[in-house]
Short mmCIF file of C-alpha atoms and ligand atoms in Angstrom, two decimals:
data_model
loop_
_atom_site.label_atom_id
_atom_site.label_comp_id
_atom_site.label_asym_id
_atom_site.label_seq_id
_atom_site.Cartn_x
_atom_site.Cartn_y
_atom_site.Cartn_z
CA MET A 1 125.37 81.70 186.78
CA SER A 2 126.94 84.97 185.61
CA THR A 3 129.95 85.90 187.71
CA ARG A 4 129.66 87.89 190.91
CA ASN A 5 132.14 90.67 191.69
CA TYR A 6 133.57 91.21 195.10
CA ASN A 7 131.26 94.05 196.03
CA PHE A 8 132.76 96.62 198.41
CA SER A 9 129.76 98.96 198.16
CA ALA A 10 128.84 100.84 201.35
CA GLY A 11 125.16 99.97 200.95
CA PRO A 12 123.10 98.34 199.76
CA ALA A 13 125.93 95.95 200.33
CA THR A 14 127.03 92.42 199.68
CA LEU A 15 124.92 89.67 201.26
CA PRO A 16 126.12 86.20 202.27
CA LEU A 17 126.15 83.98 199.18
CA PRO A 18 124.53 81.00 200.96
CA VAL A 19 121.67 83.31 201.95
CA LEU A 20 121.13 84.48 198.38
CA GLU A 21 121.23 80.87 197.22
CA GLN A 22 118.64 79.81 199.75
CA ALA A 23 116.39 82.75 198.87
CA LYS A 24 116.71 81.75 195.21
CA GLU A 25 115.84 78.18 196.07
CA GLU A 26 112.69 79.27 197.94
CA PHE A 27 111.81 82.16 195.67
CA LEU A 28 108.90 80.64 193.74
CA SER A 29 107.50 78.54 196.52
CA TYR A 30 108.31 79.07 200.18
CA PRO A 31 108.06 75.78 202.11
CA GLY A 32 104.51 75.30 203.35
CA ALA A 33 103.15 78.36 201.53
CA GLY A 34 102.74 77.16 197.95
CA ALA A 35 103.67 80.69 196.88
CA SER A 36 106.55 83.11 197.18
CA ILE A 37 107.08 84.64 200.61
CA MET A 38 106.30 87.94 198.84
CA GLU A 39 102.88 86.71 197.79
CA ILE A 40 101.37 85.68 201.10
CA SER A 41 99.63 87.62 203.84
CA HIS A 42 101.77 89.26 206.49
CA ARG A 43 99.22 87.89 208.95
CA SER A 44 99.46 84.30 207.71
CA LYS A 45 100.85 81.60 210.02
CA VAL A 46 103.75 81.04 207.63
CA PHE A 47 104.84 84.66 207.66
CA LEU A 48 104.33 85.07 211.41
CA LYS A 49 106.83 82.24 211.87
CA VAL A 50 109.31 84.03 209.61
CA LEU A 51 108.89 87.23 211.64
CA GLU A 52 109.29 85.34 214.91
CA GLU A 53 112.46 83.63 213.71
CA ALA A 54 114.05 86.90 212.59
CA LYS A 55 113.42 88.40 216.02
CA ASN A 56 114.53 85.29 217.90
CA ASN A 57 117.76 85.01 215.92
CA ILE A 58 118.70 88.62 216.67
CA LYS A 59 117.75 88.14 220.30
CA GLU A 60 119.91 85.03 220.55
CA LEU A 61 122.87 86.59 218.73
CA LEU A 62 122.88 89.54 221.13
CA GLY A 63 121.86 87.63 224.25
CA MET A 64 119.08 90.17 224.75
CA SER A 65 116.78 90.15 227.76
CA ASP A 66 112.98 90.40 227.64
CA ASP A 67 113.25 94.03 228.77
CA TYR A 68 113.72 94.85 225.09
CA CYS A 69 111.59 94.52 221.99
CA ILE A 70 112.63 94.26 218.35
CA LEU A 71 110.75 96.24 215.71
CA PHE A 72 111.02 96.36 211.93
CA THR A 73 110.21 99.86 210.79
CA PRO A 74 109.75 101.38 207.34
CA GLY A 75 111.95 104.17 206.02
CA GLY A 76 115.40 102.88 206.88
CA ALA A 77 117.72 104.55 209.38
CA THR A 78 116.97 108.03 208.08
CA MET A 79 113.36 107.72 209.20
CA GLN A 80 114.62 106.74 212.64
CA PHE A 81 116.52 110.05 212.90
CA SER A 82 113.13 111.81 213.00
CA MET A 83 111.04 109.08 214.57
CA LEU A 84 113.15 108.71 217.69
CA ALA A 85 113.11 112.49 218.13
CA MET A 86 109.32 112.69 217.70
CA ASN A 87 108.92 109.99 220.33
CA PHE A 88 111.59 110.92 222.87
CA LEU A 89 112.91 114.44 222.24
CA ASN A 90 109.53 116.06 221.77
CA GLY A 91 110.40 119.61 222.87
CA LYS A 92 113.13 118.61 225.34
CA THR A 93 116.95 118.65 225.05
CA ALA A 94 119.17 115.77 223.92
CA ASP A 95 122.92 115.31 223.57
CA TYR A 96 124.39 114.13 220.27
CA LEU A 97 127.95 113.01 219.56
CA HIS A 98 128.80 114.77 216.32
CA VAL A 99 131.24 112.21 214.99
CA GLY A 100 130.68 112.23 211.22
CA SER A 101 128.35 112.65 208.26
CA TRP A 102 125.59 110.38 209.55
CA ALA A 103 125.66 112.02 212.97
CA SER A 104 125.21 115.37 211.16
CA LYS A 105 122.08 114.06 209.49
CA ALA A 106 120.72 112.63 212.73
CA ILE A 107 121.26 116.02 214.39
CA GLU A 108 119.64 117.93 211.55
CA SER A 109 116.53 115.72 211.70
CA ALA A 110 116.20 115.75 215.48
CA SER A 111 116.62 119.54 215.66
CA ARG A 112 113.13 119.90 214.25
CA PHE A 113 111.64 118.30 217.35
CA GLY A 114 113.57 119.85 220.22
CA THR A 115 116.94 121.22 221.31
CA VAL A 116 119.98 119.28 220.18
CA ARG A 117 123.28 119.87 221.98
CA LYS A 118 126.52 118.63 220.54
CA ALA A 119 128.24 116.89 223.44
CA TRP A 120 131.34 116.72 221.24
CA SER A 121 132.12 117.53 217.62
CA GLY A 122 134.87 116.17 215.41
CA LYS A 123 133.93 118.46 212.53
CA ALA A 124 136.88 120.88 212.90
CA GLU A 125 139.22 117.88 212.68
CA ASN A 126 137.46 116.59 209.57
CA PHE A 127 135.96 113.66 211.50
CA VAL A 128 139.15 111.62 211.61
CA ARG A 129 138.72 110.51 215.21
CA LEU A 130 136.25 109.79 218.00
CA PRO A 131 136.05 111.49 221.41
CA LYS A 132 137.50 110.07 224.60
CA ASP A 133 134.95 109.82 227.41
CA SER A 134 136.73 112.68 229.22
CA GLU A 135 136.03 114.98 226.26
CA LEU A 136 132.25 114.58 226.37
CA ASP A 137 130.30 117.60 227.59
CA LEU A 138 127.10 115.95 228.79
CA ASP A 139 123.97 117.77 229.92
CA PRO A 140 122.52 116.17 233.08
CA ASN A 141 119.03 117.11 231.85
CA ALA A 142 119.33 115.55 228.41
CA ALA A 143 116.46 113.24 227.46
CA TYR A 144 119.01 110.86 225.90
CA VAL A 145 122.49 110.72 224.39
CA HIS A 146 122.74 109.72 220.73
CA PHE A 147 125.82 108.38 218.97
CA THR A 148 126.69 106.72 215.66
CA SER A 149 128.62 103.56 216.43
CA ASN A 150 130.22 103.41 213.00
CA GLU A 151 130.57 106.39 210.68
CA THR A 152 130.22 104.69 207.32
CA ILE A 153 131.63 107.57 205.27
CA GLN A 154 134.65 108.50 207.43
CA GLY A 155 135.42 104.93 208.50
CA ILE A 156 135.63 105.50 212.25
CA GLN A 157 134.04 103.16 214.77
CA PHE A 158 133.34 102.90 218.47
CA LEU A 159 134.38 99.40 219.51
CA GLN A 160 133.24 100.32 223.00
CA GLU A 161 130.21 102.38 223.96
CA PRO A 162 130.89 105.94 225.16
CA ASP A 163 130.38 106.39 228.92
CA VAL A 164 127.29 108.59 229.17
CA LYS A 165 127.03 108.54 232.95
CA GLY A 166 123.88 106.45 233.15
CA LYS A 167 121.92 108.51 230.61
CA ASP A 168 119.72 106.64 228.15
CA LEU A 169 121.97 105.75 225.23
CA PHE A 170 120.56 105.85 221.70
CA CYS A 171 122.62 104.44 218.83
CA ASP A 172 122.62 104.47 215.06
CA ALA A 173 124.32 101.13 214.38
CA SER A 174 123.37 100.98 210.70
CA SER A 175 126.78 100.05 209.39
CA ASP A 176 128.06 97.84 212.19
CA PHE A 177 124.98 96.05 213.53
CA LEU A 178 125.87 92.49 214.60
CA CYS A 179 129.54 92.91 213.67
CA ARG A 180 130.68 92.13 217.23
CA PRO A 181 129.20 90.94 220.53
CA THR A 182 127.23 93.84 221.99
CA ASP A 183 125.81 94.23 225.49
CA ILE A 184 122.35 95.57 224.69
CA SER A 185 121.71 96.40 228.34
CA LYS A 186 123.96 99.44 227.82
CA TYR A 187 121.45 100.85 225.32
CA ALA A 188 117.97 102.31 225.56
CA LEU A 189 117.45 102.31 221.80
CA LEU A 190 119.58 100.93 218.99
CA TYR A 191 118.62 101.01 215.33
CA ALA A 192 120.12 99.97 212.03
CA GLY A 193 119.13 100.38 208.42
CA ALA A 194 119.12 96.79 207.18
CA GLN A 195 121.08 97.19 203.94
CA LYS A 196 124.61 97.34 205.38
CA ASN A 197 124.89 94.26 207.53
CA ILE A 198 121.63 92.37 207.79
CA GLY A 199 119.51 92.43 204.62
CA PRO A 200 118.02 94.47 201.78
CA SER A 201 117.23 98.20 202.00
CA GLY A 202 114.13 100.06 203.10
CA THR A 203 113.69 98.76 206.64
CA ALA A 204 115.35 99.51 209.96
CA VAL A 205 115.76 97.05 212.79
CA VAL A 206 114.99 98.84 216.06
CA ILE A 207 115.84 97.45 219.48
CA LEU A 208 114.04 99.34 222.19
CA ARG A 209 113.95 99.05 225.98
CA LYS A 210 110.28 98.51 226.71
CA ASP A 211 109.95 101.05 229.53
CA LEU A 212 110.63 103.82 227.00
CA LEU A 213 107.24 103.11 225.46
CA ASP A 214 105.61 104.86 228.44
CA ARG A 215 107.25 108.12 227.31
CA VAL A 216 105.77 108.10 223.81
CA PRO A 217 103.48 111.13 223.45
CA GLU A 218 99.84 110.85 222.41
CA ASN A 219 98.66 111.49 218.88
CA LEU A 220 101.76 110.75 216.84
CA PRO A 221 101.09 109.44 213.34
CA PRO A 222 100.57 105.72 214.04
CA LEU A 223 103.42 104.47 211.86
CA LEU A 224 105.81 106.88 213.60
CA ASP A 225 104.71 105.81 217.08
CA TYR A 226 106.93 103.13 218.67
CA LYS A 227 104.10 102.10 220.99
CA VAL A 228 101.77 101.42 218.09
CA LEU A 229 104.45 99.40 216.31
CA ALA A 230 105.34 97.46 219.47
CA ASP A 231 101.69 96.77 220.36
CA ASN A 232 101.19 95.40 216.85
CA ASP A 233 104.47 93.45 216.64
CA SER A 234 105.60 95.54 213.61
CA LEU A 235 102.39 94.59 211.80
CA TYR A 236 100.34 97.77 212.16
CA ASN A 237 100.50 98.01 208.40
CA THR A 238 102.02 95.67 205.81
CA PRO A 239 105.74 95.65 206.52
CA SER A 240 108.41 94.81 203.97
CA THR A 241 107.81 91.08 204.30
CA PHE A 242 110.58 90.07 201.91
CA THR A 243 113.11 92.17 203.82
CA ILE A 244 112.09 90.61 207.13
CA TYR A 245 112.43 87.17 205.53
CA MET A 246 115.95 88.06 204.34
CA ILE A 247 116.87 89.40 207.78
CA GLY A 248 115.75 86.03 209.14
CA LEU A 249 118.06 84.23 206.73
CA VAL A 250 121.07 86.49 207.36
CA SER A 251 120.66 86.23 211.13
CA ARG A 252 120.33 82.42 210.81
CA TRP A 253 123.54 82.40 208.75
CA LEU A 254 125.27 84.36 211.53
CA LEU A 255 124.08 81.88 214.15
CA GLN A 256 124.44 78.58 212.34
CA THR A 257 127.11 79.03 209.65
CA VAL A 258 129.37 81.67 211.18
CA GLY A 259 128.73 80.44 214.73
CA GLY A 260 127.76 83.62 216.56
CA LEU A 261 129.07 87.13 217.09
CA ASP A 262 132.35 86.20 218.81
CA LYS A 263 133.33 84.32 215.66
CA MET A 264 132.01 87.07 213.40
CA PHE A 265 134.00 89.69 215.32
CA ALA A 266 137.21 87.66 215.03
CA LEU A 267 136.70 87.28 211.28
CA ASN A 268 135.92 90.98 210.89
CA GLN A 269 139.05 91.94 212.81
CA GLU A 270 141.19 89.66 210.63
CA LYS A 271 139.74 91.12 207.42
CA ALA A 272 140.26 94.69 208.59
CA ALA A 273 143.82 93.97 209.77
CA LEU A 274 144.71 92.63 206.31
CA LEU A 275 143.67 95.91 204.70
CA TYR A 276 145.07 98.30 207.30
CA ASP A 277 148.41 96.45 207.30
CA THR A 278 148.58 96.91 203.56
CA ILE A 279 147.90 100.63 203.96
CA ASP A 280 150.43 100.99 206.79
CA LYS A 281 153.17 99.08 204.97
CA SER A 282 152.71 101.02 201.72
CA GLN A 283 155.09 103.78 202.91
CA GLY A 284 152.48 106.45 202.37
CA TYR A 285 151.34 105.24 198.96
CA TYR A 286 147.94 104.53 200.52
CA LYS A 287 146.85 106.87 203.30
CA GLY A 288 144.04 105.95 205.73
CA HIS A 289 141.48 108.65 206.61
CA ALA A 290 140.99 107.72 210.27
CA VAL A 291 143.47 107.85 213.13
CA PRO A 292 144.63 104.28 213.84
CA GLU A 293 142.92 104.05 217.28
CA ASN A 294 139.46 104.71 215.81
CA ARG A 295 139.67 102.79 212.56
CA SER A 296 136.49 101.05 211.52
CA ILE A 297 136.55 97.31 210.89
CA MET A 298 133.56 97.79 208.55
CA ASN A 299 134.50 100.71 206.26
CA VAL A 300 138.12 101.34 205.33
CA ALA A 301 138.49 104.85 203.84
CA PHE A 302 141.81 105.65 202.17
CA ARG A 303 143.41 107.91 199.60
CA LEU A 304 146.14 107.68 197.01
CA GLY A 305 148.63 110.39 196.02
CA SER A 306 146.38 112.21 193.53
CA GLU A 307 142.81 112.19 192.29
CA GLU A 308 144.07 111.05 188.92
CA LEU A 309 145.75 108.03 190.45
CA GLU A 310 142.58 107.28 192.44
CA LYS A 311 140.52 107.31 189.24
CA LYS A 312 142.94 104.85 187.65
CA PHE A 313 142.89 102.67 190.77
CA LEU A 314 139.07 102.57 190.81
CA ALA A 315 138.76 101.84 187.09
CA GLU A 316 141.30 99.03 187.19
CA ALA A 317 139.81 97.58 190.38
CA THR A 318 136.35 97.48 188.81
CA ALA A 319 137.79 95.79 185.73
CA ALA A 320 139.41 93.22 188.03
CA GLY A 321 136.04 92.39 189.62
CA LEU A 322 136.57 94.50 192.74
CA ASP A 323 133.62 96.87 192.69
CA GLY A 324 132.07 99.65 194.78
CA LEU A 325 135.38 101.06 196.03
CA LYS A 326 134.73 104.73 195.28
CA GLY A 327 134.79 106.84 198.45
CA HIS A 328 131.86 109.05 199.39
CA ARG A 329 132.04 112.42 197.61
CA SER A 330 132.44 114.28 200.92
CA VAL A 331 135.69 112.45 201.75
CA GLY A 332 136.83 111.47 198.27
CA GLY A 333 139.33 108.74 197.52
CA CYS A 334 138.46 105.10 198.07
CA ARG A 335 136.46 103.13 200.58
CA ALA A 336 136.33 99.39 201.03
CA SER A 337 133.21 98.33 202.89
CA ILE A 338 133.95 94.96 204.39
CA TYR A 339 130.78 94.09 206.25
CA ASN A 340 130.01 90.71 207.81
CA ALA A 341 129.14 89.16 204.46
CA MET A 342 132.40 90.12 202.70
CA PRO A 343 134.45 86.92 202.63
CA ALA A 344 138.13 87.00 203.63
CA GLU A 345 138.97 85.93 200.06
CA GLY A 346 137.44 89.18 198.80
CA VAL A 347 139.64 91.24 201.10
CA GLN A 348 142.68 89.17 200.11
CA ALA A 349 141.88 89.80 196.42
CA LEU A 350 141.72 93.54 197.13
CA VAL A 351 145.02 93.46 199.05
CA ASP A 352 146.71 91.59 196.18
CA PHE A 353 145.34 94.17 193.76
CA MET A 354 146.57 97.08 195.92
CA LEU A 355 150.09 95.64 196.14
CA GLU A 356 150.23 95.06 192.39
CA PHE A 357 148.83 98.53 191.65
CA GLN A 358 151.46 100.15 193.84
CA ARG A 359 154.20 98.08 192.21
CA THR A 360 153.19 99.11 188.69
CA ASN A 361 152.19 102.71 189.49
CA GLY A 362 154.70 103.55 192.23
C1 PLP B 1 123.46 104.11 205.52
C2 PLP B 1 123.36 104.76 206.83
C3 PLP B 1 122.22 105.49 207.22
C4 PLP B 1 121.05 105.72 206.29
O1 PLP B 1 120.33 104.56 206.09
P1 PLP B 1 118.99 104.58 205.19
O2 PLP B 1 118.49 103.20 205.39
O3 PLP B 1 119.40 104.89 203.79
O4 PLP B 1 118.09 105.60 205.73
C5 PLP B 1 122.20 106.05 208.47
N1 PLP B 1 123.23 105.91 209.32
C6 PLP B 1 124.34 105.22 208.99
C7 PLP B 1 125.46 105.10 209.98
C8 PLP B 1 124.45 104.64 207.74
O5 PLP B 1 125.54 103.96 207.40
#
């Protein structure tokens, strides 16, 4: 096998190695199918079992009740920005927490389908922090409140849901889905593009409280209608079968190999602490983007003293097998994405590299 880098890319992102190995093993002939999982009908018994397992694993990981359904939708998280607004904003008013770049995109998309209020905005502060509950300006008539649980670009994360005073809470959890135990009963709708924490790109996992389906307006395009997708168990058309298969494997890995979300959360916290400690002990050589209270345990955004030094850092890191560390162009600098599948050894290798780089370029 050719060597694999430690891949710190924000997404599509690193997947668990045992999952890739199993997919490789089953690639030509999925057990019981006599063909690749990509080559069989999405309505076959074999695939229906794969779909069922993916849903059941997620349900078990989150301890979800039957009041919710799980959908696999085309178009990633970006499609959800519009789809949820077509289904639930639909000419009304909704509150959005404007906490970073992805929240901006969600707002821009939803604005086409109704009135979007910003219940709080961190834009003037360059999105370095999240609001306290007391700072939220909520509209009692809002159809829902939308927030981004982890801002992938700025590296800030809600480790507790905002208090939205009983309003229906909608969440873009693309870059921190299944990174910690989550009480789904606090949410009305939660969605995640698969390619950060749960599988390959092109699909979103949507968790939806079933009573919301009664609010879906008539005559939406069928693929953009949650009721149609729910009534057809995500099989209204041919879904991305391979992606759903991979989501099944990643969620099984979380359950059986990692041992559930409590364990995953502890591991994620340890990995993040390693990196943030290195930043904090560097005496300003490395500077984190986020305020310490709101630091993300998934995306660690940091800068060095100059753009020139950052270029050197990134080039040498890549040469050392530590790839994907370039920050998003809107923030600049560096970003280490350390999702569930990034092993602790990868983070340790990055920390060792950072210490050595500072020593030789201090
Ligand atoms: C990556 C990302 C998206 C966009 O996901 P796509 O699948 O590319 O549409 C949306 N929100 C967040 C928080 C993300 O990290």
